[in-house]
Short mmCIF file of C-alpha atoms in Angstrom, two decimals:
data_model
loop_
_atom_site.label_atom_id
_atom_site.label_comp_id
_atom_site.label_asym_id
_atom_site.label_seq_id
_atom_site.Cartn_x
_atom_site.Cartn_y
_atom_site.Cartn_z
CA MET A 272 63.79 122.33 194.68
CA ASN A 273 65.61 120.08 192.24
CA LEU A 274 66.30 116.58 193.52
CA SER A 275 68.54 113.93 192.09
CA LYS A 276 66.70 110.90 190.70
CA GLU A 277 68.08 108.92 193.66
CA HIS A 278 66.70 111.36 196.24
CA GLU A 279 63.37 111.63 194.43
CA THR A 280 63.02 107.83 194.55
CA GLY A 281 63.84 107.81 198.24
CA TYR A 282 61.42 110.61 199.02
CA ASN A 283 58.69 108.78 197.10
CA LEU A 284 59.33 105.57 199.05
CA ILE A 285 59.31 107.39 202.38
CA GLU A 286 56.20 109.36 201.46
CA LEU A 287 54.41 106.18 200.38
CA ARG A 288 55.27 104.56 203.71
CA ILE A 289 54.08 107.62 205.63
CA LEU A 290 50.81 107.82 203.69
CA LEU A 291 50.20 104.13 204.35
CA GLN A 292 51.00 104.70 208.01
CA ARG A 293 48.54 107.61 208.11
CA SER A 294 45.88 105.42 206.46
CA ILE A 295 46.38 102.81 209.17
CA GLU A 296 46.21 105.48 211.90
CA ILE A 297 42.98 106.90 210.46
CA LEU A 298 41.37 103.46 210.25
CA ASP A 299 42.56 102.66 213.79
CA ASP A 300 40.88 105.85 215.03
CA LEU A 301 37.65 105.04 213.19
CA ASN A 302 37.65 101.49 214.55
CA LEU A 303 38.28 102.70 218.12
CA GLN A 304 35.36 105.12 217.78
CA ARG A 305 33.20 102.29 216.40
CA ASN A 306 32.57 104.59 213.46
CA PRO A 307 30.52 102.97 210.66
CA LEU A 308 33.30 103.95 208.25
CA GLY A 309 35.81 101.86 210.20
CA ASN A 310 37.04 98.86 208.27
CA LYS A 311 38.94 96.25 210.27
CA PRO A 312 39.61 93.90 207.32
CA LEU A 313 41.08 96.75 205.24
CA ASN A 314 43.11 97.90 208.23
CA THR A 315 44.51 94.37 208.64
CA HIS A 316 45.52 94.28 204.94
CA LEU A 317 47.20 97.69 205.17
CA LYS A 318 49.12 96.61 208.25
CA GLY A 319 50.32 93.57 206.28
CA LEU A 320 51.66 95.86 203.56
CA TYR A 321 53.37 98.20 205.99
CA ALA A 322 56.16 95.86 207.13
CA PRO A 323 57.56 95.15 203.62
CA LEU A 324 57.29 98.83 202.70
CA GLU A 325 59.04 99.84 205.92
CA LYS A 326 61.80 97.32 205.11
CA GLN A 327 62.21 98.88 201.65
CA THR A 328 62.44 102.42 202.99
CA LYS A 329 64.87 101.29 205.71
CA ARG A 330 67.06 99.87 202.95
CA TYR A 331 67.03 103.26 201.21
CA SER A 332 67.68 105.06 204.51
CA ASP A 333 70.64 102.79 205.28
CA MET A 334 72.09 103.15 201.77
CA HIS A 335 71.96 106.94 201.94
CA SER A 336 72.57 107.50 205.68
CA VAL A 337 69.17 109.08 206.28
CA SER A 338 68.87 110.27 209.87
CA PRO A 339 65.87 109.29 212.03
CA ASP A 340 65.33 113.01 212.74
CA GLY A 341 65.07 113.65 209.01
CA THR A 342 62.49 110.90 208.64
CA ASP A 343 60.52 112.23 211.63
CA HIS A 344 60.53 115.72 210.09
CA PHE A 345 59.46 114.30 206.72
CA TYR A 346 56.63 112.40 208.46
CA ASP A 347 55.42 115.61 210.13
CA VAL A 348 55.47 117.49 206.82
CA VAL A 349 53.56 114.75 204.97
CA LYS A 350 51.06 114.36 207.82
CA ASN A 351 50.39 118.10 208.06
CA ASN A 352 50.10 118.45 204.29
CA SER A 353 47.74 115.49 204.05
CA GLN A 354 45.53 116.74 206.88
CA PHE A 355 45.38 120.22 205.41
CA ILE A 356 44.70 119.12 201.84
CA MET A 357 42.17 116.43 202.76
CA LYS A 358 39.96 118.83 204.72
CA HIS A 359 39.27 120.91 201.58
CA HIS A 360 36.88 120.11 198.76
CA LEU A 361 38.02 119.25 195.25
CA LEU A 362 37.90 122.79 193.81
CA ASP A 363 40.14 124.10 196.59
CA LYS A 364 42.54 121.26 195.87
CA ALA A 365 42.63 122.36 192.22
CA LEU A 366 43.42 125.90 193.36
CA ILE A 367 46.25 124.61 195.56
CA CYS A 368 47.66 122.78 192.52
CA GLY A 369 47.41 126.05 190.60
CA PHE A 370 49.49 127.78 193.29
CA LEU A 371 52.12 125.06 193.03
CA MET A 372 52.22 125.27 189.23
CA ALA A 373 52.55 129.06 189.43
CA HIS A 374 55.34 128.61 191.98
CA GLU A 375 57.21 126.38 189.54
CA GLN A 376 57.05 129.12 186.90
CA ASN A 377 57.81 132.10 189.15
CA PRO A 378 58.74 131.12 192.72
CA LYS A 379 59.83 134.59 193.82
CA ALA A 380 56.53 136.23 192.80
CA VAL A 381 54.35 133.54 194.37
CA GLU A 382 56.36 133.50 197.61
CA GLY A 383 56.08 137.30 197.75
CA ILE A 384 52.29 137.14 197.39
CA ILE A 385 52.03 134.38 200.00
CA ASN A 386 54.26 136.18 202.50
CA LYS A 387 52.40 139.46 202.01
CA THR A 388 49.02 137.76 202.44
CA LEU A 389 50.05 135.77 205.51
CA LYS A 390 51.49 138.88 207.21
CA LYS A 391 48.03 140.47 207.03
CA LEU A 392 46.52 137.60 209.03
#
């Protein structure tokens, strides 16, 4: 998908906000579980960054009439992608990048392989 520079910038801002939001949610969960990996001071700092970043993305959304439904959908996509990617080890992540690079070169072939493979499941 080819995006205009303007849309790419907006998507990057929204994705950054969503990733920060997910980081806060993950730390909140760890802190609620009293997990030793919880980090309340880091969580507090991230929450301090969230408000200015949310203000920036709201500015973009207002400038370009982005619908709340679109943002919610984008959040779901980023969240699902992050959860899926993060559960795999580094070599699998490299393979996923390889799939994406192959898709850039020949989308029709890669989509055909993916669809054929997923139908067998």
